[in-house]
Coordinates of C-alpha atoms and ligand atoms in Angstrom, one line a residue:
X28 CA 203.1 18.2 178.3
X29 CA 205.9 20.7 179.7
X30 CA 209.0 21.4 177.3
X31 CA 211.5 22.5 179.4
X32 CA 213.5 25.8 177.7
X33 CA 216.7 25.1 179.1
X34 CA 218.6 22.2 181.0
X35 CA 217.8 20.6 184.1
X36 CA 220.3 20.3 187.2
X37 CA 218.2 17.6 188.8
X38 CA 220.1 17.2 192.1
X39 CA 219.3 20.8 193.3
X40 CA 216.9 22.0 190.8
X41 CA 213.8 20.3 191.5
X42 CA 211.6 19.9 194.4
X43 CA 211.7 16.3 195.3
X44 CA 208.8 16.1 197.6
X45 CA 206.7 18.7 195.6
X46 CA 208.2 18.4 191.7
X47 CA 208.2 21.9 191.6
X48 CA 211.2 23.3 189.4
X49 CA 213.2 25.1 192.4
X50 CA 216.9 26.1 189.6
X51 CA 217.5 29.8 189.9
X52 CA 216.6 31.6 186.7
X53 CA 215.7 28.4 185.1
X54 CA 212.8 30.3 182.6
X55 CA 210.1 27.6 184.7
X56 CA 210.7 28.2 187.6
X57 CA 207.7 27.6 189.9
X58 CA 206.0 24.5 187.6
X59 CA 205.6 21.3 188.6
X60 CA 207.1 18.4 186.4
X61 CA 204.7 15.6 188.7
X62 CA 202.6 13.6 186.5
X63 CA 203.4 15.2 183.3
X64 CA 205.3 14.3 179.8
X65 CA 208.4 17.0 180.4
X66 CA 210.6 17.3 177.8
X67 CA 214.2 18.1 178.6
X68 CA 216.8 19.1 176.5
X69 CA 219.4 18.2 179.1
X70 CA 220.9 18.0 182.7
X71 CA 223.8 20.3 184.3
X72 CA 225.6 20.3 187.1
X73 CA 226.2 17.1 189.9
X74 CA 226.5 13.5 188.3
X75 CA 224.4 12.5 191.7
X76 CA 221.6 14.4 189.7
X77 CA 219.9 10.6 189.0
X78 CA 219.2 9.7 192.4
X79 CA 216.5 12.6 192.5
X80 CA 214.4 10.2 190.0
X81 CA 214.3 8.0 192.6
X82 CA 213.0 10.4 195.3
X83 CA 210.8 11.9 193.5
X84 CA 209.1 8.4 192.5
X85 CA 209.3 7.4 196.3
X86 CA 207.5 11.0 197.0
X87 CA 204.9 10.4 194.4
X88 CA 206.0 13.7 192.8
X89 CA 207.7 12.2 189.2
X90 CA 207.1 13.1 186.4
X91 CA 204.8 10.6 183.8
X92 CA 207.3 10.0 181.2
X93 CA 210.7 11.9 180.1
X94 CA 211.9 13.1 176.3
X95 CA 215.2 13.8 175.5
X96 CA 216.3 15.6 173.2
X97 CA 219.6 14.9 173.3
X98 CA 221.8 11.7 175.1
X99 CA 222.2 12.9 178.9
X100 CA 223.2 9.7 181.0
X101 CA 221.9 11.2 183.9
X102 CA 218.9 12.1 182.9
X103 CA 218.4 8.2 181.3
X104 CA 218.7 7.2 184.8
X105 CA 215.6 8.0 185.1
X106 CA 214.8 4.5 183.8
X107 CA 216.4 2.4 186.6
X108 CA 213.7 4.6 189.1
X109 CA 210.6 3.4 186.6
X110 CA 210.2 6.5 185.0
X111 CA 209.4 5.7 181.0
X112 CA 212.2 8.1 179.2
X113 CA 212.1 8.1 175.2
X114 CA 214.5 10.1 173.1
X115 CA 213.0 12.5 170.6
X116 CA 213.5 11.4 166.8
X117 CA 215.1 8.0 167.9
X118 CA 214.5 5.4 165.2
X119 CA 214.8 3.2 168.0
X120 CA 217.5 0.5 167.1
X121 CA 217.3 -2.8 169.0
X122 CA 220.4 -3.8 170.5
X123 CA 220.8 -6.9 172.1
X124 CA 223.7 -7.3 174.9
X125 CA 224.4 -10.6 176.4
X126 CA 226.2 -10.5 179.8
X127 CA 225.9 -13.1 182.3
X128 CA 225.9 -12.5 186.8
X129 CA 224.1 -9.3 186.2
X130 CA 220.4 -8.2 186.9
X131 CA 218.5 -8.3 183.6
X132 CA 217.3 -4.8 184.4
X133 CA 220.9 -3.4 184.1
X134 CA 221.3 -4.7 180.9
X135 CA 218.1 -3.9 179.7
X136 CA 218.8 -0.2 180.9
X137 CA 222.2 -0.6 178.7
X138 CA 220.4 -1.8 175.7
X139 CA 217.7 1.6 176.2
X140 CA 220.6 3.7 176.5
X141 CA 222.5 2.5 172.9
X142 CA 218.7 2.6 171.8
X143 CA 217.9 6.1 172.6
X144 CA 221.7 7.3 171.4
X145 CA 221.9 5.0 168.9
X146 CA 225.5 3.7 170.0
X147 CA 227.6 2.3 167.5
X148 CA 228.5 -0.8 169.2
X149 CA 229.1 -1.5 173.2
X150 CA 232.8 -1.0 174.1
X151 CA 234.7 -2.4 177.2
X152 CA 235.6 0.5 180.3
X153 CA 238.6 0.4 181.9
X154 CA 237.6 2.2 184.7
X155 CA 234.8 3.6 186.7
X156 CA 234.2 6.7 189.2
X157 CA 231.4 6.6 190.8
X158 CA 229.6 9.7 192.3
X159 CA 226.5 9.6 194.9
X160 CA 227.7 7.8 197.8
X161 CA 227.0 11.0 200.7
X162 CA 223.9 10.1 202.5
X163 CA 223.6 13.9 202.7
X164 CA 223.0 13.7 198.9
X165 CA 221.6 10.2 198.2
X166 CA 219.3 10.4 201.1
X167 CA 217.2 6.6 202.4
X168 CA 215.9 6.7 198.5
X169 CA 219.6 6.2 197.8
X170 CA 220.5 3.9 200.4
X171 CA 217.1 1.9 199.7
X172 CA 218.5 1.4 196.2
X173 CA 221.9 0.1 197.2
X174 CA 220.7 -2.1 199.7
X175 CA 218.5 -3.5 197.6
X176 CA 221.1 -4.0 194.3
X177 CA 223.6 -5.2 197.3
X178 CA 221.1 -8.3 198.1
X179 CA 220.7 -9.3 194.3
X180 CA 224.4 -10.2 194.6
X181 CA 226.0 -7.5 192.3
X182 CA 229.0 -7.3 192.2
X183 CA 231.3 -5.0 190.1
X184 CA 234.3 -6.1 187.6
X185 CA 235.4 -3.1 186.1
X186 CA 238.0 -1.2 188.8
X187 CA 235.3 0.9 190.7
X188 CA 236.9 4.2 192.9
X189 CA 234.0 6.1 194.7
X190 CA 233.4 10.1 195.4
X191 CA 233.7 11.8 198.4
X192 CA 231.0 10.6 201.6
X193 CA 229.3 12.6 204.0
X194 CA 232.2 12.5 206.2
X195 CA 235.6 11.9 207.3
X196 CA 235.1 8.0 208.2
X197 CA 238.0 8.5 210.9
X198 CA 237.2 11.8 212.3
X199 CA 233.5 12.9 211.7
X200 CA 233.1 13.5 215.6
X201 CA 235.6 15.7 215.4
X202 CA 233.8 17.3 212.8
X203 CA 230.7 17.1 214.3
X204 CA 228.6 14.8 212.4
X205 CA 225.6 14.0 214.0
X206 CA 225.8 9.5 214.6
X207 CA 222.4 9.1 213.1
X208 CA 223.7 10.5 209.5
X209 CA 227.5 8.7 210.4
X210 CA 225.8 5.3 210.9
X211 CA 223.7 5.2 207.5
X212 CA 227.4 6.9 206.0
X213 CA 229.3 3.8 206.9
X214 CA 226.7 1.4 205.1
X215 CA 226.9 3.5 202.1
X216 CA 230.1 2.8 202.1
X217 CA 230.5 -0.6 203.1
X218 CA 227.7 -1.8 200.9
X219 CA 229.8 -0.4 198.0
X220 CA 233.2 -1.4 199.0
X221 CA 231.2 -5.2 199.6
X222 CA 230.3 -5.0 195.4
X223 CA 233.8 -4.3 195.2
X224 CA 234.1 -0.9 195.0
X225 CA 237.5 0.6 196.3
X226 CA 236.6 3.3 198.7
X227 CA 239.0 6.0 197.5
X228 CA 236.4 8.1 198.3
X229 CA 237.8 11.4 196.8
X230 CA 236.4 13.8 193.9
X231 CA 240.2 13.5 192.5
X232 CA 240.6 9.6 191.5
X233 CA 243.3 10.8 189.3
X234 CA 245.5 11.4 192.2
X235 CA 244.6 8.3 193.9
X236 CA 245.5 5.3 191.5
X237 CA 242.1 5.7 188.8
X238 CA 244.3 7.2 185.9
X239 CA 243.1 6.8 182.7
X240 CA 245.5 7.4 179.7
X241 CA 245.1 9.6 176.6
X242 CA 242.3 8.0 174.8
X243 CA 241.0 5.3 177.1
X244 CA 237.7 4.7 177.4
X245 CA 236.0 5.2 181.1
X246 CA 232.8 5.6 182.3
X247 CA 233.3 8.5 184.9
X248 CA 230.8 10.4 187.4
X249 CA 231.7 13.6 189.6
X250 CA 231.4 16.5 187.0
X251 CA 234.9 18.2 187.7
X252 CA 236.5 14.2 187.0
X253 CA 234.7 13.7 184.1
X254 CA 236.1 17.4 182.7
X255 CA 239.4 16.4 184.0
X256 CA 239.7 12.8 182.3
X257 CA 238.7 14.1 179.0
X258 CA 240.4 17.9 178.7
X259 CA 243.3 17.4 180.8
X260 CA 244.2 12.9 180.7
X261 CA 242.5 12.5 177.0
X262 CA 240.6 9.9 177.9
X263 CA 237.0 10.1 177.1
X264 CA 233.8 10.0 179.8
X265 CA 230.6 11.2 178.8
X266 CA 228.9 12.9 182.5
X267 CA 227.9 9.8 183.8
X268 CA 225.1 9.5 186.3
X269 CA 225.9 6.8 189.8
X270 CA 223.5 4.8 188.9
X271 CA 224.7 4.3 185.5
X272 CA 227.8 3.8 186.5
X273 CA 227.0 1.0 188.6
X274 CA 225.6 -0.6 185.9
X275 CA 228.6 0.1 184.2
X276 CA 230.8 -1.2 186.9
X277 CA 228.5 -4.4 187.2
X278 CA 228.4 -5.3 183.4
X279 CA 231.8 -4.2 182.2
X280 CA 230.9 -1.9 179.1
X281 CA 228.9 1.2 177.9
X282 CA 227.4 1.8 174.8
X283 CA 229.9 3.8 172.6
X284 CA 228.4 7.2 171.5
X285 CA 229.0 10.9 172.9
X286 CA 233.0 12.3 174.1
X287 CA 233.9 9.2 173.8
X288 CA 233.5 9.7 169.7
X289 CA 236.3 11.8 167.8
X290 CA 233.6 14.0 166.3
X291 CA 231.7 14.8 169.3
X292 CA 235.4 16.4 170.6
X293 CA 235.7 18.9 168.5
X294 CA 235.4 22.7 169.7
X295 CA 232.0 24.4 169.8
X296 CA 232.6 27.5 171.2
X297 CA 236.3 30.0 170.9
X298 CA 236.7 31.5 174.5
X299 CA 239.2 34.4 173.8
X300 CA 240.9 35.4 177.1
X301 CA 241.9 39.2 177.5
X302 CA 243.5 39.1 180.9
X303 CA 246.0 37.3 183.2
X304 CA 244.8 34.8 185.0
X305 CA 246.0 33.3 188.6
X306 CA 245.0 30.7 190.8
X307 CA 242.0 28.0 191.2
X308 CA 239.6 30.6 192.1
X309 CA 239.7 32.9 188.8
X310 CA 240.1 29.5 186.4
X311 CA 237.2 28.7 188.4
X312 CA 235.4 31.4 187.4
X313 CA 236.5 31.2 184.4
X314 CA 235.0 27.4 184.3
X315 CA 231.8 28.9 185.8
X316 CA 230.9 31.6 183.4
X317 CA 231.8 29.5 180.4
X318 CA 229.2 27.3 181.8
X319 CA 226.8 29.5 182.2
X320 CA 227.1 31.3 179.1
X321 CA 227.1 27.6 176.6
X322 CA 226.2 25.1 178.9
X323 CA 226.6 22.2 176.4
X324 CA 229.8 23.4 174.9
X325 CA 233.1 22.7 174.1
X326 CA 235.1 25.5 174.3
X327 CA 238.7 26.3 173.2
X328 CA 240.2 28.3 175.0
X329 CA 243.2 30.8 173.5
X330 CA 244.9 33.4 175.5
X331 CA 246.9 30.9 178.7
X332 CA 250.5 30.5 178.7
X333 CA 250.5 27.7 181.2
X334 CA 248.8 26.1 184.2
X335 CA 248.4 24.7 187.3
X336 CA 247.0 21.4 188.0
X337 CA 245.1 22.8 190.9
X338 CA 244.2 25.1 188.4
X339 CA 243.3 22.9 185.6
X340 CA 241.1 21.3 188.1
X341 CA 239.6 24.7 188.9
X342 CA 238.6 25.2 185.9
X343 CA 236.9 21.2 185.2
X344 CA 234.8 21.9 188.3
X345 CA 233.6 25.7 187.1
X346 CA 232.3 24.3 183.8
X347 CA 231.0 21.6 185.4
X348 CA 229.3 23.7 188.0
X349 CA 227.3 26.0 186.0
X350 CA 227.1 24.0 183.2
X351 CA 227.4 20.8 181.3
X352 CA 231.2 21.0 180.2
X353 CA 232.3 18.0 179.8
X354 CA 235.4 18.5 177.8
X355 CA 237.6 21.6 177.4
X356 CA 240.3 23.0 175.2
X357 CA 243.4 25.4 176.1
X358 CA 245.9 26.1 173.3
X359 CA 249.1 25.1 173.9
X360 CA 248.4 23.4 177.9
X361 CA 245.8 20.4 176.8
X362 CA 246.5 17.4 175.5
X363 CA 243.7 17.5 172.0
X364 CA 244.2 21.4 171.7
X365 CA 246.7 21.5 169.3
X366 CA 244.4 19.0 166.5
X367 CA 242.3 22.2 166.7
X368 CA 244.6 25.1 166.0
X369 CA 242.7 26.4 163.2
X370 CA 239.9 25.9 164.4
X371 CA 237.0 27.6 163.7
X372 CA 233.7 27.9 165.2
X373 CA 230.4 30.5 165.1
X374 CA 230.4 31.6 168.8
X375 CA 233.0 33.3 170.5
X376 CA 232.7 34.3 173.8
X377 CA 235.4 37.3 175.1
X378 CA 236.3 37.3 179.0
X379 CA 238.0 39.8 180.4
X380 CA 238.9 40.5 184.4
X381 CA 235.4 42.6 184.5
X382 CA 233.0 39.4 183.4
X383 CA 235.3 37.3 185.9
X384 CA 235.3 40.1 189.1
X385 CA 231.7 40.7 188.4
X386 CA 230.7 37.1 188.7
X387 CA 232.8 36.5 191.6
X388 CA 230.8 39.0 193.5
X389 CA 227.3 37.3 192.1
X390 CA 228.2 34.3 194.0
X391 CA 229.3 35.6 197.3
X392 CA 226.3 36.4 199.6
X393 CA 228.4 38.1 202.8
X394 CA 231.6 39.9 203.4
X395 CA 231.5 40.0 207.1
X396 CA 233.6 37.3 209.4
X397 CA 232.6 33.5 208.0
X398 CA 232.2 30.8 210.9
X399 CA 233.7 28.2 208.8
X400 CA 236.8 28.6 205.9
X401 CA 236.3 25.6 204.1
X402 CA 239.2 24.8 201.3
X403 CA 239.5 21.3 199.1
X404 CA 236.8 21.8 196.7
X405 CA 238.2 19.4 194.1
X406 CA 240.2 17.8 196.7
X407 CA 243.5 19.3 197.1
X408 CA 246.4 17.7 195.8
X409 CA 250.3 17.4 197.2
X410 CA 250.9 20.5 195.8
X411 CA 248.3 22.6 196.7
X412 CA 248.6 21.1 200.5
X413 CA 252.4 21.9 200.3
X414 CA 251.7 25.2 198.8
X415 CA 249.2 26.2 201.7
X416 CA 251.4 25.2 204.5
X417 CA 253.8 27.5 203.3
X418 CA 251.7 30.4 203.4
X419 CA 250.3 29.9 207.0
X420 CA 253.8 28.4 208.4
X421 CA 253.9 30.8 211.5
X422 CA 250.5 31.6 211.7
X423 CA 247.4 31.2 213.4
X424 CA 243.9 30.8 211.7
X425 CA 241.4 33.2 213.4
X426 CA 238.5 31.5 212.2
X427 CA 237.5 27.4 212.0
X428 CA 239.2 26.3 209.1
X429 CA 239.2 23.0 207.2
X430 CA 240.9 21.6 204.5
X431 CA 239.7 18.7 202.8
X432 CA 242.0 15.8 200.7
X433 CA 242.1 12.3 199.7
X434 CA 242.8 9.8 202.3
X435 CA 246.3 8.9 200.4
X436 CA 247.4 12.4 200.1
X437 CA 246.6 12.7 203.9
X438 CA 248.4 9.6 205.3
X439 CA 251.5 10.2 203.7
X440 CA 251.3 13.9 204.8
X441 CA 250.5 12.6 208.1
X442 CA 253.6 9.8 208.0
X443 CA 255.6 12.9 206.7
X444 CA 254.9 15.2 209.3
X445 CA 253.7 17.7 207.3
X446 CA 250.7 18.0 209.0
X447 CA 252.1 19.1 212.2
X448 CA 252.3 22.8 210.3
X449 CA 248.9 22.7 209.4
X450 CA 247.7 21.6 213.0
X451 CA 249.8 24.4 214.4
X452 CA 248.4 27.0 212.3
X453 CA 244.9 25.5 213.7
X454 CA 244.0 24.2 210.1
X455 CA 242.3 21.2 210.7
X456 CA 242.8 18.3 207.1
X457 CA 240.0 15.8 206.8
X458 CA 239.3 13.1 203.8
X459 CA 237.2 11.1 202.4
X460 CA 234.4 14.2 202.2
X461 CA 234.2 17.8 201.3
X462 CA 232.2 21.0 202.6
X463 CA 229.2 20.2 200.3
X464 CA 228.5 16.3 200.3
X465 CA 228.8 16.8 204.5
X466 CA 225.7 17.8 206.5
X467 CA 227.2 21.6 208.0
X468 CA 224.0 22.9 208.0
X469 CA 222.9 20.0 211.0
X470 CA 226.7 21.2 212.6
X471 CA 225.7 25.2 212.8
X472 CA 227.8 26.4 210.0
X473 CA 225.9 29.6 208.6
X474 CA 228.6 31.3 206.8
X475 CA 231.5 29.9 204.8
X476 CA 234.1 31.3 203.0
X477 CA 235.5 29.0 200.2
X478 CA 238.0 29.9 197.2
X479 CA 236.0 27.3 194.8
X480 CA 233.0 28.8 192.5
X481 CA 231.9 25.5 192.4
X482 CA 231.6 24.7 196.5
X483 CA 230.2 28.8 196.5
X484 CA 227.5 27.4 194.3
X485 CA 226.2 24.1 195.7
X486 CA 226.8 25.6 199.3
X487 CA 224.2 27.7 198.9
X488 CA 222.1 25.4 196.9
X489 CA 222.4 21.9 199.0
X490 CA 223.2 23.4 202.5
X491 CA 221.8 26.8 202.2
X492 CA 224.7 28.9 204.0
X493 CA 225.3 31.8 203.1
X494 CA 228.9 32.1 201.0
X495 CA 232.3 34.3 200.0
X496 CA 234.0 33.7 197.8
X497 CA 237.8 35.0 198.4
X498 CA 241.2 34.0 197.1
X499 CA 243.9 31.6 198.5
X500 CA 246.1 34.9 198.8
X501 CA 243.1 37.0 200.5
X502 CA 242.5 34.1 203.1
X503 CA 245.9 34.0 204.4
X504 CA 245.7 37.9 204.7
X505 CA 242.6 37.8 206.1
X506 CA 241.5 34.9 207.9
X507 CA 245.2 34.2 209.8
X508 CA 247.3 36.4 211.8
Ligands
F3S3 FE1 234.8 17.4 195.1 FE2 233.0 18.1 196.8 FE3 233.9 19.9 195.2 S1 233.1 16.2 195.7 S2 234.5 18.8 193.4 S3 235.1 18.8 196.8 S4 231.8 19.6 195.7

């Protein structure tokens, strides 16, 4: 038996084809999980984490059997890929959940889920995001599984938007894709859109027609969404897993139990801020080394006047990133804040411009030129697009420089003429991906410079480039003349 000491981040933390734990400073670093009872007290990081369980089942390198000891959807995914996964202590309730046009097995996993977190009941969702659908990430075990799913005739009933691909579906030979990765991307896509997914394909469903209000019940993946919905919307999303949220989409409901339960919302952890904060990359950070610091927390956060919503998202993806933060509080900006303003909790955790600076420079590996200045990381909204184009109006970018967006934000900026700006300025826009789900390491990229904590991380991690991490303000200074 191995008991893990801390969480998991399954998409980049394990070796798939050797089960050897890979996650910097994870305390086991080095030890295989294959063939053994691991117990885990949790994931962090990607949604897109369960698809590893199938790889590593496909690579003979799984482990024998899972215990949680706590929920973690992703981690229950596990199941679907015929790994046995138990929770600790569960007094193992039956539940029985009738739904008709639906493999039995995604029911069944249903009814293991509200077993192992002993659900309440099984409630209705009125929406789903659905992460996992890059090839770069999902890989053939991925593709094998929706293909497969796609031929037993599922089909989904719940509205269904979809993450971010590999690539641009328009452009990516402008961006370089290699066509061998571009032609397993457009089945990915067209298998879901086929089960009735609608390819919105952005990290930002919010700002593309999925909009969830205060208190709805939605089964989310894409860690920085699933921060969003619940801190910033009020609805409530546990970190969902793709597979489960297929499952989800397929059969309508989820098993009621975790953020989507009053008590589970309430603050964990005070985060007292002692400095002035601007822009998406030091909420970011901020994000990030709350994270870190209490991955399974819910913090409150005291000390912000107001914010941005490129900001606010910022700050969903940090937590997200480094951690398991599903749901945050600021006084006096979020929606549930003010139920808590006497709110007290054990931990407190001070931040000050030192811990921020000081992290900023853990997670930047160069500070010489970068090949590629890669921006969108969430997606950028209207604002942030507008916002941008101001600052490099009569400019020229001296390095490759991308921007990435949702498809809708781009054709109306296109229709506007907007984009003209940006094209001058030599800022190339591209949706329906972002710098980590696409394969830059197979297009020569070696070293990218990024204003999002999050894309610094999983750069390195998933396409292993070197990163910096600068501001939107340094960029224009530096990277245009
Ligand atoms: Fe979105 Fe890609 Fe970042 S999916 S949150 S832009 S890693």
């Amino acid at each position: 038996m191995l008991k893990l000491e801390k969480p998991i981040s399954w998409l980049d933390g394990v070796d798939t084809s050797t089960g050897v734990i890979k996650q910097k400073n994870h305390p086991q670093k080095g030890i295989s999980i294959t063939g053994k009872t691991v117990v885990v007290p949790g994931s962090i990081g990607s949604t897109v984490g369960a698809y590893t369980f199938f790889k590593l089942v496909k690579n003979g390198s799984a482990p024998r059997k899972i215990v949680l000891t706590g929920p973690d959807s992703v981690t229950i995914g596990a199941v679907l890929a015929g790994i046995e996964v138990e929770l600790s202590g569960s007094r193992g309730t039956k539940y029985k959940l009738r739904i008709k046009g639906v493999p039995e097995r995604f029911v069944r996993y249903l009814e293991k889920e509200a077993e192992m977190t002993e659900a309440e009941e099984f409630i209705p969702v009125r929406s789903v995001h659905l992460s996992g659908i890059s090839y770069a990430t999902i890989g053939k075990a991925g593709l094998e599984f929706l293909r497969e799913i796609h031929s037993s005739g599922v089909h989904f009933q719940t509205l269904t938007t979809t993450n971010p691909a590999g690539m641009d579906l328009e452009r990516w030979r402008d961006m370089g894709v290699p066509g061998s990765f571009a032609e397993k991307q457009l089945e990915i896509v067209s298998l879901l859109t086929e089960m009735g997914a609608i390819p919105t394909l952005t990290c930002t469903p919010y700002l593309s027609g999925n909009l969830p209000l205060f208190g709805e019940h939605v089964c989310w993946g894409e860690s920085s969404a699933v921060a969003f919905a619940n801190s910033v919307l009020g609805a409530r999303t546990n970190r969902e897993g793709s597979v489960k949220g297929m499952v989800a989409a397929a059969c309508g409901c989820i098993p009621l139990y975790g953020k989507h339960l009053e008590r589970n919302r309430q603050p964990t952890l005070k985060v007292v801020l002692k400095c002035n904060l601007s822009g998406p990359m030091e909420f970011g950070l901020l994000g990030f080394l709350i994270g870190r610091e209490f991955p399974d927390a819910v913090p409150l956060i005291s000390g912000i006047n107001k914010m941005k919503l490129s900001e606010l998202k910022a700050l969903s993806a940090g937590g997200a990133a480094s951690g398991g933060i599903e749901l945050f509080h600021v006084k006096g900006v979020t929606p549930e804040a003010q139920l808590y303003e006497r709110y007290d909790t054990t931990s407190t955790l001070p931040v000050g411009k030192r811990e921020i600076l000081s992290l900023r420079e853990d997670l930047s590996t160069f500070n010489s030129s970068p090949d590629l200045l890669a921006l969108g990381c969430p997606h950028f909204s209207a604002e942030e697009l507008l916002e941008f184009m101001k600052m490099v109006q009569g400019k020229r970018a001296l390095v490759r420089t991308w921007i990435f967006t949702s498809r809708t934000l781009l054709t109306a900026f296109r229709r506007s003429g907007h984009l003209r700006i940006l094209k001058t300025a030599g800022v190339e826009v591209y949706a329906d991906t972002c710098m980590v789900v696409c394969p830059l390491e197979r297009m020569g990229f070696r070293k990218v410079a990024t204003n999002s904590p999050k894309a610094a991380k999983y750069l390195r991690s998933m396409r292993g480039v070197d990163v910096m991490l600068v501001s939107l303000r340094e960029i224009t200074n530096k990277f245009f003349s």
